[in-house]
Short mmCIF file of C-alpha atoms and ligand atoms in Angstrom, two decimals:
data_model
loop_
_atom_site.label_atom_id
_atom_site.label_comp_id
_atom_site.label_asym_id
_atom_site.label_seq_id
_atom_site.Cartn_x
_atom_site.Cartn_y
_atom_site.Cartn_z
CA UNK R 1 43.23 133.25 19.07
CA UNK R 2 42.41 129.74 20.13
CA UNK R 3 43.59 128.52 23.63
CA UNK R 4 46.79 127.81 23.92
CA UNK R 5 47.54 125.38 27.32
CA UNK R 6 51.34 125.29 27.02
CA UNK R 7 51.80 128.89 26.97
CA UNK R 8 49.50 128.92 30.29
CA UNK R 9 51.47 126.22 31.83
CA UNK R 10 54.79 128.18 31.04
CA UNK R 11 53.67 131.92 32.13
CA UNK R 12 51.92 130.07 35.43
CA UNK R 13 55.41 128.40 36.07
CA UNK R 14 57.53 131.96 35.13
CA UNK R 15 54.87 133.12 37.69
CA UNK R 16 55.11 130.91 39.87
CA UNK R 17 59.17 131.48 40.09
CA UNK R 18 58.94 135.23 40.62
CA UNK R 19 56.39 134.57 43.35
CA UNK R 20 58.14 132.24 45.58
CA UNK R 21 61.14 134.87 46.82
CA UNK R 22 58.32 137.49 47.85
CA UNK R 23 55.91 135.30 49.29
CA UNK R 24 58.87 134.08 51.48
CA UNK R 25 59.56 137.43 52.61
CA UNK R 26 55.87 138.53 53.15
CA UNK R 27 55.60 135.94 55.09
CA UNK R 28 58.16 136.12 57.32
CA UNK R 29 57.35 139.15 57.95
CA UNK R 30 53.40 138.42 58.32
CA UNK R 31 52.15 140.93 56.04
CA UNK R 32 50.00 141.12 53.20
CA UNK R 33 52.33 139.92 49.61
CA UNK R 34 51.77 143.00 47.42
CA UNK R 35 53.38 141.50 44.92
CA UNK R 36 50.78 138.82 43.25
CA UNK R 37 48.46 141.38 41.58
CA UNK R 38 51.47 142.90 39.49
CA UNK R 39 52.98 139.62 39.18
CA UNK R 40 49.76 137.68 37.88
CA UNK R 41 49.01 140.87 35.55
CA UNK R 42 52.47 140.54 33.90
CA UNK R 43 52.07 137.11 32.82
CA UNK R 44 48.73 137.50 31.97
CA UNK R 45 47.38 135.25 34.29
CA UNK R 46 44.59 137.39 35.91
CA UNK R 47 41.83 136.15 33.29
CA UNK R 48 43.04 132.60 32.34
CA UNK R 49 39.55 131.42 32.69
CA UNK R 50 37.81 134.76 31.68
CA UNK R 51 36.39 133.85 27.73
CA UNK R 52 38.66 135.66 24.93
CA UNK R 53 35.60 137.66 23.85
CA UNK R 54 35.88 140.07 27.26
CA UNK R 55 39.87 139.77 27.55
CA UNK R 56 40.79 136.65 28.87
CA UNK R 57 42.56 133.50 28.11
CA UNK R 58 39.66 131.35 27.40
CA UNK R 59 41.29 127.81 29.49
CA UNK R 60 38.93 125.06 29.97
CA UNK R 61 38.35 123.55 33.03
CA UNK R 62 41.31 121.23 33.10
CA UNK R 63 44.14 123.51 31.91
CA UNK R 64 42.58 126.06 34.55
CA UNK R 65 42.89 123.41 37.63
CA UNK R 66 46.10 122.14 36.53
CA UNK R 67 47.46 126.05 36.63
CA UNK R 68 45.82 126.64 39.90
CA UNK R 69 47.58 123.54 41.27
CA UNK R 70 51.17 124.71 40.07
CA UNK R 71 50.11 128.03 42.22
CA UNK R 72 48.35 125.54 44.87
CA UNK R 73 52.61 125.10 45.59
CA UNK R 74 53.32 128.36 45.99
CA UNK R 75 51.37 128.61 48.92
CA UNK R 76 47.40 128.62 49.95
CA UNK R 77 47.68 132.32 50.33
CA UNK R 78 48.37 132.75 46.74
CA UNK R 79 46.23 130.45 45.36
CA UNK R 80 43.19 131.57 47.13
CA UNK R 81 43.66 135.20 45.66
CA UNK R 82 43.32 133.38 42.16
CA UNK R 83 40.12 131.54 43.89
CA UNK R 84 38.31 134.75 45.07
CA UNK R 85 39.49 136.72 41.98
CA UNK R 86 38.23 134.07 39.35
CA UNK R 87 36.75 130.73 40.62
CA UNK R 88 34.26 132.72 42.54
CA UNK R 89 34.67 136.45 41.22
CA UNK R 90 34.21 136.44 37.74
CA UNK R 91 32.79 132.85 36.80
CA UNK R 92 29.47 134.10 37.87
CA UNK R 93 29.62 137.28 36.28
CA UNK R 94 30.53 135.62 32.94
CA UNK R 95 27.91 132.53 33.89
CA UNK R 96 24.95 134.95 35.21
CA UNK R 97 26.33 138.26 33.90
CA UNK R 98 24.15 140.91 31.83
CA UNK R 99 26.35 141.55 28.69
CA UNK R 100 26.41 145.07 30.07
CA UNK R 101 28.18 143.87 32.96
CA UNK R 102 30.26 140.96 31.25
CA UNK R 103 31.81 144.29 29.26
CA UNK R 104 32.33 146.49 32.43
CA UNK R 105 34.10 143.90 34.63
CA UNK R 106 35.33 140.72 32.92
CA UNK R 107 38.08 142.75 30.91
CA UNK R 108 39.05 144.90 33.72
CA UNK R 109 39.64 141.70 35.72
CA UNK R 110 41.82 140.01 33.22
CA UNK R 111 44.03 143.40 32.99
CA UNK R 112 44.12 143.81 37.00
CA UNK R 113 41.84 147.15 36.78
CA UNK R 114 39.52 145.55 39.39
CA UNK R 115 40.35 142.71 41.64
CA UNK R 116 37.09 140.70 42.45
CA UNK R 117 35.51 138.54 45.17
CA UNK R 118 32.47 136.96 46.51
CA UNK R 119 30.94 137.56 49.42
CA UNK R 120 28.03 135.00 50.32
CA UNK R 121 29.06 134.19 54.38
CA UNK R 122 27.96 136.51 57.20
CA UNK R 123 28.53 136.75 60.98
CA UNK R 124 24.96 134.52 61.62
CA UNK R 125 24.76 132.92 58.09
CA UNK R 126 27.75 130.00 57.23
CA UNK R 127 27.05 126.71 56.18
CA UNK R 128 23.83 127.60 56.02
CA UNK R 129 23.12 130.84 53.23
CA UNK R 130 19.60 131.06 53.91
CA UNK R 131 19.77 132.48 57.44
CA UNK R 132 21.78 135.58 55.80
CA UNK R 133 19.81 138.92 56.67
CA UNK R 134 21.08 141.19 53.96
CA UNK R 135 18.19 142.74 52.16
CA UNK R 136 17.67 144.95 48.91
CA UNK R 137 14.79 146.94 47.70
CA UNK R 138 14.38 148.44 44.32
CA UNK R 139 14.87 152.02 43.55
CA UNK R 140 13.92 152.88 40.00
CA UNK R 141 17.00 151.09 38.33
CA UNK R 142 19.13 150.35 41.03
CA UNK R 143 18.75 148.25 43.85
CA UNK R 144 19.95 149.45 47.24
CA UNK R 145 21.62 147.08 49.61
CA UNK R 146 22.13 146.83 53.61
CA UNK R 147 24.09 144.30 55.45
CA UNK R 148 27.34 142.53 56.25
CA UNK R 149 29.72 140.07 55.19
CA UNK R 150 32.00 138.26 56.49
CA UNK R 151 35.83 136.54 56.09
CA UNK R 152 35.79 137.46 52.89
CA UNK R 153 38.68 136.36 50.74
CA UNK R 154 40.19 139.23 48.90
CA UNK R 155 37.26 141.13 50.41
CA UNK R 156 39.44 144.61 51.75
CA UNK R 157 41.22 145.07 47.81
CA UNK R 158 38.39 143.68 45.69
CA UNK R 159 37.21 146.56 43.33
CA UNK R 160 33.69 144.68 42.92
CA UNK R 161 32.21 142.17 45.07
CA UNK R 162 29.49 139.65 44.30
CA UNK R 163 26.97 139.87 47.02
CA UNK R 164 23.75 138.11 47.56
CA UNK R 165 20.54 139.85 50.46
CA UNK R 166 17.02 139.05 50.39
CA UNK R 167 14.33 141.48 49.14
CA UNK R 168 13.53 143.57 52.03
CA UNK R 169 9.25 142.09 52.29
CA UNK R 170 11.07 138.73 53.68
CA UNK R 171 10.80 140.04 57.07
CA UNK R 172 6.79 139.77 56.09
CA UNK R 173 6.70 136.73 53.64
CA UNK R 174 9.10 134.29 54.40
CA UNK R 175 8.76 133.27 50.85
CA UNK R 176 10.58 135.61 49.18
CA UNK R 177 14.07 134.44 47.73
CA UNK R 178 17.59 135.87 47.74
CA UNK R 179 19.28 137.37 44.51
CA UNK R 180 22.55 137.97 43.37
CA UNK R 181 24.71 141.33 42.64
CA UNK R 182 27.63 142.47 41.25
CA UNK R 183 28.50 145.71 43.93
CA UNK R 184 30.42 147.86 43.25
CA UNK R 185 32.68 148.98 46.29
CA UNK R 186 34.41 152.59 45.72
CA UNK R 187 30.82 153.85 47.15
CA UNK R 188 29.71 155.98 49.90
CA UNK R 189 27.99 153.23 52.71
CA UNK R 190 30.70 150.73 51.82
CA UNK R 191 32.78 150.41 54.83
CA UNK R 192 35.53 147.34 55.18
CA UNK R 193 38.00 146.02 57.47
CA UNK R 194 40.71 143.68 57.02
CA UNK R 195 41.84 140.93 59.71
CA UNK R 196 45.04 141.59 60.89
CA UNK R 197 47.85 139.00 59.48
CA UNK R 198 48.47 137.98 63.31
CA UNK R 199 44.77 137.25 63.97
CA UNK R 200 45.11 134.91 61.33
CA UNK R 201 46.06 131.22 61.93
CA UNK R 202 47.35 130.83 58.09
CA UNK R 203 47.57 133.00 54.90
CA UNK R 204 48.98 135.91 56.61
CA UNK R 205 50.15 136.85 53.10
CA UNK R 206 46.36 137.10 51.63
CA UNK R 207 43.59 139.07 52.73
CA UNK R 208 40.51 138.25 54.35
CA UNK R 209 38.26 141.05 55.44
CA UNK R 210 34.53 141.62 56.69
CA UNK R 211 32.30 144.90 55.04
CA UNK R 212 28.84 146.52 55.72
CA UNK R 213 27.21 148.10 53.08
CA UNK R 214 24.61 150.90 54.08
CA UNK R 215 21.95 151.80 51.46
CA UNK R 216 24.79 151.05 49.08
CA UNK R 217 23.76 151.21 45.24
CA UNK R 218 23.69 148.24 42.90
CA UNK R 219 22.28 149.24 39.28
CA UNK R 220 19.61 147.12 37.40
CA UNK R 221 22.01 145.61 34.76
CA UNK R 222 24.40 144.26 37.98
CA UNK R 223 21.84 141.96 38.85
CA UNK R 224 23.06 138.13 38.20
CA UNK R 225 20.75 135.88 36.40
CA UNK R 226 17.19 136.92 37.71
CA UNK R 227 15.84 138.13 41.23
CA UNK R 228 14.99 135.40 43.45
CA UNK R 229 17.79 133.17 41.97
CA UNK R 230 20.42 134.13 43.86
CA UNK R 231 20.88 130.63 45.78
CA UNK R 232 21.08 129.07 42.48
CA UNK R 233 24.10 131.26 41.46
CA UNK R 234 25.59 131.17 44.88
CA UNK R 235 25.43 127.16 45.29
CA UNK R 236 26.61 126.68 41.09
CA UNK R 237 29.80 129.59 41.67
CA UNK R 238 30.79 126.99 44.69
CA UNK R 239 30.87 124.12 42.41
CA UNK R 240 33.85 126.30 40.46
CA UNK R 241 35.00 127.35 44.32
CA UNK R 242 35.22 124.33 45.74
CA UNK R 243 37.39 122.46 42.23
CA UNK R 244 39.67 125.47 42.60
CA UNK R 245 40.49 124.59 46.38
CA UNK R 246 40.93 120.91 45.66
CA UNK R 247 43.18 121.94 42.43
CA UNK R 248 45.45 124.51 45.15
CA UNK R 249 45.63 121.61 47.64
CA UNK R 250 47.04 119.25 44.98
CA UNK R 251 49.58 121.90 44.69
CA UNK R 252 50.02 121.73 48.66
CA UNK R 253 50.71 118.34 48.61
CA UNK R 254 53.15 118.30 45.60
CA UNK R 255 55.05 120.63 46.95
CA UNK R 256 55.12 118.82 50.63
CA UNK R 257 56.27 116.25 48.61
CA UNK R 258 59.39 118.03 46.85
CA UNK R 259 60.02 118.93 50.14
CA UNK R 260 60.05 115.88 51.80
CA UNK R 261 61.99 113.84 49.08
CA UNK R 262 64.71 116.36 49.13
CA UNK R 263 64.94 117.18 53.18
CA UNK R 264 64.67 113.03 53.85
CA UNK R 265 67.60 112.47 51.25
CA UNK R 266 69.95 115.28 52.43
CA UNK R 267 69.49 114.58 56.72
CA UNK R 268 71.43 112.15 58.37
CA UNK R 269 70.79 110.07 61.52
CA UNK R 270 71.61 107.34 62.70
CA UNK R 271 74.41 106.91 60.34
CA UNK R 272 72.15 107.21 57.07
CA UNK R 273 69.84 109.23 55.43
CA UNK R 274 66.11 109.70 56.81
CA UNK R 275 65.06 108.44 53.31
CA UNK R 276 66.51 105.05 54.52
CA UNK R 277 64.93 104.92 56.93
CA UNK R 278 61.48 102.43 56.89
CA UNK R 279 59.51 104.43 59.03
CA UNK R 280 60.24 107.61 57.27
CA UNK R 281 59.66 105.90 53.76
CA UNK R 282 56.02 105.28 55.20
CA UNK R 283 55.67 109.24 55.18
CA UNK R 284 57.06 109.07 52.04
CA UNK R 285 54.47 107.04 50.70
CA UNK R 286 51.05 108.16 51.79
CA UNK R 287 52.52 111.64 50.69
CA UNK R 288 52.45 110.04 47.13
CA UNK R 289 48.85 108.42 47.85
CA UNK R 290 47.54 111.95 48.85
CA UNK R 291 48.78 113.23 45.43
CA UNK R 292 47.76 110.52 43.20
CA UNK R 293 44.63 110.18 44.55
CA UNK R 294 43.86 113.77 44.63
CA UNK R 295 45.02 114.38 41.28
CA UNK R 296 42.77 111.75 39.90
CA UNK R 297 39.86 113.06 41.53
CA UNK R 298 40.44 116.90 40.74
CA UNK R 299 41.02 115.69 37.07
CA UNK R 300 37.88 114.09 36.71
CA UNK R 301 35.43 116.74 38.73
CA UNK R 302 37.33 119.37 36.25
CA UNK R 303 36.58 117.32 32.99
CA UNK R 304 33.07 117.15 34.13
CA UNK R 305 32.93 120.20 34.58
CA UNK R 306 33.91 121.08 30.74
CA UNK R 307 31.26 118.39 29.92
CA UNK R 308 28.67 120.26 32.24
CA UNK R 309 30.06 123.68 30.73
CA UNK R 310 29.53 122.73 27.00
CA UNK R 311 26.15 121.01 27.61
CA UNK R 312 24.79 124.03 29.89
CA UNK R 313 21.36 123.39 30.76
CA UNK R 314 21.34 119.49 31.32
CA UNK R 315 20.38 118.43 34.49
CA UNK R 316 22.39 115.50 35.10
CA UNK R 317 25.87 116.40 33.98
CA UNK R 318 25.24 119.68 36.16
CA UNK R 319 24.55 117.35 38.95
CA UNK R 320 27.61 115.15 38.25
CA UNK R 321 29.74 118.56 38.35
CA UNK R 322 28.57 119.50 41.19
CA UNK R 323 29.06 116.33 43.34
CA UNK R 324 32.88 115.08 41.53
CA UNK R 325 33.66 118.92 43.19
CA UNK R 326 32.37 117.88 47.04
CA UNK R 327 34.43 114.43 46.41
CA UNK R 328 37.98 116.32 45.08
CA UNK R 329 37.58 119.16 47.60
CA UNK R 330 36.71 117.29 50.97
CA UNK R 331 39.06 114.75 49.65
CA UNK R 332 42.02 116.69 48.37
CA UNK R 333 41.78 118.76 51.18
CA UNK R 334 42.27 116.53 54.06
CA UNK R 335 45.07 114.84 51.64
CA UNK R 336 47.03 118.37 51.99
CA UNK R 337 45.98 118.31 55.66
CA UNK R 338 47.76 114.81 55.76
CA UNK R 339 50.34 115.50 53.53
CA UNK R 340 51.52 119.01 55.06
CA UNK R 341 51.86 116.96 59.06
CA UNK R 342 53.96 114.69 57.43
CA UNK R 343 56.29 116.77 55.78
CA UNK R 344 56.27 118.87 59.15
CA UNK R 345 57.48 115.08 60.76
CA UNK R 346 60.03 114.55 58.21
CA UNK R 347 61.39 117.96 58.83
CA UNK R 348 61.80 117.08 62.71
CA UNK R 349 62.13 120.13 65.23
CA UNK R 350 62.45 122.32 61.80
CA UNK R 351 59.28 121.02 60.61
CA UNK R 352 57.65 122.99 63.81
CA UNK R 353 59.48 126.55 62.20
CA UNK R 354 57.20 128.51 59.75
CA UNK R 355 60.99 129.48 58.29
CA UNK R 356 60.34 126.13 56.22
CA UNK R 357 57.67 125.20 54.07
CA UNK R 358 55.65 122.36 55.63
CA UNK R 359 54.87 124.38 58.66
CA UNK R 360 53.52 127.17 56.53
CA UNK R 361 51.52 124.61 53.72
CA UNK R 362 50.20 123.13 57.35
CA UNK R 363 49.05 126.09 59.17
CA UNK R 364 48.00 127.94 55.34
CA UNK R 365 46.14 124.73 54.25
CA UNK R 366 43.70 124.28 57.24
CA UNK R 367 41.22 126.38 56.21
CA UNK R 368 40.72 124.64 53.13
CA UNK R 369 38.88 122.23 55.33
CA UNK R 370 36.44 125.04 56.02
CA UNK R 371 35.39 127.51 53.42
CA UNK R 372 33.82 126.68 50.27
CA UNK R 373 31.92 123.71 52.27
CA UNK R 374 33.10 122.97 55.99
CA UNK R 375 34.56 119.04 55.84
CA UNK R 376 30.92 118.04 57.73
CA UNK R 377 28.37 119.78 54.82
CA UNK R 378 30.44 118.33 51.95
CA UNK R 379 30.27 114.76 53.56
CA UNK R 380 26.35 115.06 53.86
CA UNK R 381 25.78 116.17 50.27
CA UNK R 382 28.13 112.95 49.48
CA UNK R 383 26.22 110.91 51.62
CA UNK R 384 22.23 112.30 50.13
CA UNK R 385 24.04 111.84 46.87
CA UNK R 386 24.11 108.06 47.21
CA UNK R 387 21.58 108.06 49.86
CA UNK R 388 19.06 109.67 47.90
CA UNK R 389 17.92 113.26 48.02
CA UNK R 390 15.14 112.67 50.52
CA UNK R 391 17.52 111.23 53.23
CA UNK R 392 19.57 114.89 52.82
CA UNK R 393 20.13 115.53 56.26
CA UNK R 394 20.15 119.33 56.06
CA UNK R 395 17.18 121.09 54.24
C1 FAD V 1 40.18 132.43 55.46
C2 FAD V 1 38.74 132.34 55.07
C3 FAD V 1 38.34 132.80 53.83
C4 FAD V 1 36.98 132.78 53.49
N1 FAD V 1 36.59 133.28 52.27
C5 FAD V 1 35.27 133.41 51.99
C6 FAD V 1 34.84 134.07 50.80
O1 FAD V 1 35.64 134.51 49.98
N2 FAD V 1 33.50 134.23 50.61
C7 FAD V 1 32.58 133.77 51.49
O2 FAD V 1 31.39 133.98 51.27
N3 FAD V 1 32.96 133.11 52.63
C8 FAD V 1 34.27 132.93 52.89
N4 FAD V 1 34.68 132.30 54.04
C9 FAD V 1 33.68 131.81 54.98
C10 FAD V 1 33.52 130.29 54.97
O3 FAD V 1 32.95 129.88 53.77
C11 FAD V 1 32.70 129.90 56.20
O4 FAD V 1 33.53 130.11 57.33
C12 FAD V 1 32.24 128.44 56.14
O5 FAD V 1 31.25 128.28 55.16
C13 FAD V 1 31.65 127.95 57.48
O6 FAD V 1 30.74 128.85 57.99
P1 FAD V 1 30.87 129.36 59.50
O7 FAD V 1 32.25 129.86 59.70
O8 FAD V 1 29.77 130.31 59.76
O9 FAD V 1 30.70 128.07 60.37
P2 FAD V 1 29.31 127.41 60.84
O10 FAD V 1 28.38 127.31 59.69
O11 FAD V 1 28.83 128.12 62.05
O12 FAD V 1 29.78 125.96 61.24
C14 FAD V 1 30.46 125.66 62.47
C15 FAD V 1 30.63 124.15 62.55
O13 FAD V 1 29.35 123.50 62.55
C16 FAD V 1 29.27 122.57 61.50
N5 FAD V 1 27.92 122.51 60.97
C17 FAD V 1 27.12 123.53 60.59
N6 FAD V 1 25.95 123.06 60.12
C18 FAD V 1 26.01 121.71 60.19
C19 FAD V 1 25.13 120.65 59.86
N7 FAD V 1 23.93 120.87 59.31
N8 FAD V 1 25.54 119.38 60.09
C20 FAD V 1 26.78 119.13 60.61
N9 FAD V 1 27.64 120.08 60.95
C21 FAD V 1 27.28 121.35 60.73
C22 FAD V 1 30.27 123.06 60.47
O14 FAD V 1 30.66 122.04 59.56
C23 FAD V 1 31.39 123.58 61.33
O15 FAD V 1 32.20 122.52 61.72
C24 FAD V 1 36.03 132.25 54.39
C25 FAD V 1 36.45 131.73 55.61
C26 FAD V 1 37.77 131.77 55.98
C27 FAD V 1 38.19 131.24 57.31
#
């Protein structure tokens, strides 16, 4: 059946409705919302980007970002389960996948049978992958893995993770290169924990966790696109990462905006409205910059990503991709940023309560600045891109 984008727009937004009363109650109560797997699996929304051929919907690029900004205003708790499930879970299983393993976990993901996420960052290794120490060594036809990762988005429920660890020699030859691996986690020597909700500054509703994996077992046909490529599949899943945070902070800032509109029209002071108020119009209006802006520039890095999608292999439009996703997400998300104080100012002394929405988008959206590409790395691989790639000032 060929894609059909209104039907995804209308199950995201029947979603999307359902959602909203239990995230409000999760996260009052600041636990975890049990309520999006079940949720997402009734209305089919738990492989909108997976291809038809292994049980998904099949959206491109731009029908994908638009739904993943209508869940962006449900909260950045919600949306980042879609982003560790999808964006970064099964994209590179369906991009790097062995058709063995396309067939074991891309139709189990779109029907909910196994949540996924992807665990690249570890206690020493952050903005910079390389200095990760997981290793692997190879076993007849399975590879066995030792290390840890850490804040892990959807990291405690995931059924399979994709991890990346260096080949064991490194510690000798400095020259060996990481790969990529599709583990499984219901395994003896898989051991997780998940942050508390109040150790959390945001999301209390999602879950973040770290894991250790001890001689845990990944076999041959989990391995993603060959061994030693792992940084290539790791730095082209973040391309698809970072467009589905900018998409979820468009959301952010719509909804700050709904907010705003209707809070500024309905509170008097000063014998009027806020909304008449020139000051609070201001507010008002770089709101609306925010979301034009970032829309623009999420629109664009998504249709090149399509471009870069249906022309796999060429150099240039991969390159294009890969920078219009730094621009939207290091723009988009300091637009949310922006957009979510402002909405906490319009709001006044109830702006400061988490029992309304701009305090939650603000404190939820924060981190948006940090994974997928901390604010400072994305503005360095903007600046090498029109610098040139031998001013890149991290190597
Ligand atoms: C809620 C949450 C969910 C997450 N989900 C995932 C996930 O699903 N999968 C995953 O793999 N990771 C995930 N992460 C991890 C996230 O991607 C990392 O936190 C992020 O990449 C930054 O790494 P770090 O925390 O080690 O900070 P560091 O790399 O230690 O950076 C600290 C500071 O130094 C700056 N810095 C570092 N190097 C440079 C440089 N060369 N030039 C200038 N400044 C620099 C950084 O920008 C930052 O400001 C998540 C993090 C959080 C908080």
């Amino acid at each position: 059946m060929p894609f059909d984008a209104a039907q995804l727009a209308q199950d995201t937004e029947a979603f999307c409705q359902e959602i909203r009363p239990e995230e409000e109650v999760c996260y009052a109560e600041r636990r975890p919302n049990p309520h999006v797997v079940p949720l997402a699996k009734k209305h089919n929304l738990l492989g909108m980007n997976i291809h038809p051929d292994y049980g998904g919907r099949g959206a491109d690029n731009v029908s994908y970002f638009r739904a993943l900004a209508r869940i962006g205003r449900e909260g950045t708790a919600v949306r980042t389960f879609f982003s560790g499930h999808l964006s970064i879970g099964a994209y590179p299983i369906q991009t790097w996948g062995s058709e063995a393993a396309k067939k074991k976990y891309l139709p189990a993901a779109a029907q909910g049978e196994k949540i996924l996420a992807f665990g690249l960052t570890e206690p020493d290794a952050g903005s910079n992958p390389r200095e990760m120490t997981t290793t692997y060594t190879k076993k007849g036809d399975r590879y066995i893995l030792n290390g840890v990762k850490y804040l892990i988005s959807n990291g405690g429920i995931a059924d399979a993770v994709i991890v990346f660890g260096y080949p064991a020699e490194r510690l000798h030859d400095p020259n060996k290169r990481m790969s990529a691996f599709i583990l499984d986690t219901h395994q003896k020597g898989f051991e997780k924990e998940s942050f508390a909700p109040e150790a959390k500054m945001g999301m209390p509703t999602s879950n973040t966790a770290m894991f250790e994996m001890h001689d845990c077992e990944v076999p041959e046909e989990n391995l993603l696109a060959t061994e030693g490529e792992g940084f290539r599949v790791a730095m082209g899943t973040l391309v698809s990462g970072r467009l589905s945070v900018a998409a979820g902070c468009l959301g952010v800032i719509e909804d700050c905006l709904a907010e705003a509109i209707a809070y500024a029209k309905l509170r008097r002071q000063h014998g009027k409205e806020i909304a008449r108020h020139q000051l609070v119009q201001e507010h008002i209006a770089m709101i609306e910059m925010d979301r034009v802006a970032s829309e623009a520039l999420v629109v664009r890095a998504a249709e090149m990503k399509d471009r870069a999608e249906a022309k796999r292999g060429d150099p240039e439009l991969a390159r294009q991709a890969d920078i219009l996703a730094a621009q939207a997400k290091f723009f988009a998300t300091n637009a949310a940023w922006d957009a979510a104080d402002r909405a906490v100012q319009i709001f006044g002394g109830k702006g400061w309560s988490t029992l309304y929405r701009p305090a939650r988008h603000l404190m939820d959206v924060r981190v948006c600045r940090i994974y997928e590409g901390t604010d400072e790395i994305l503005k360095l691989k903007i600046a090498s891109s029109v610098l040139g790639k031998e001013w890149e000032a991290f190597k």
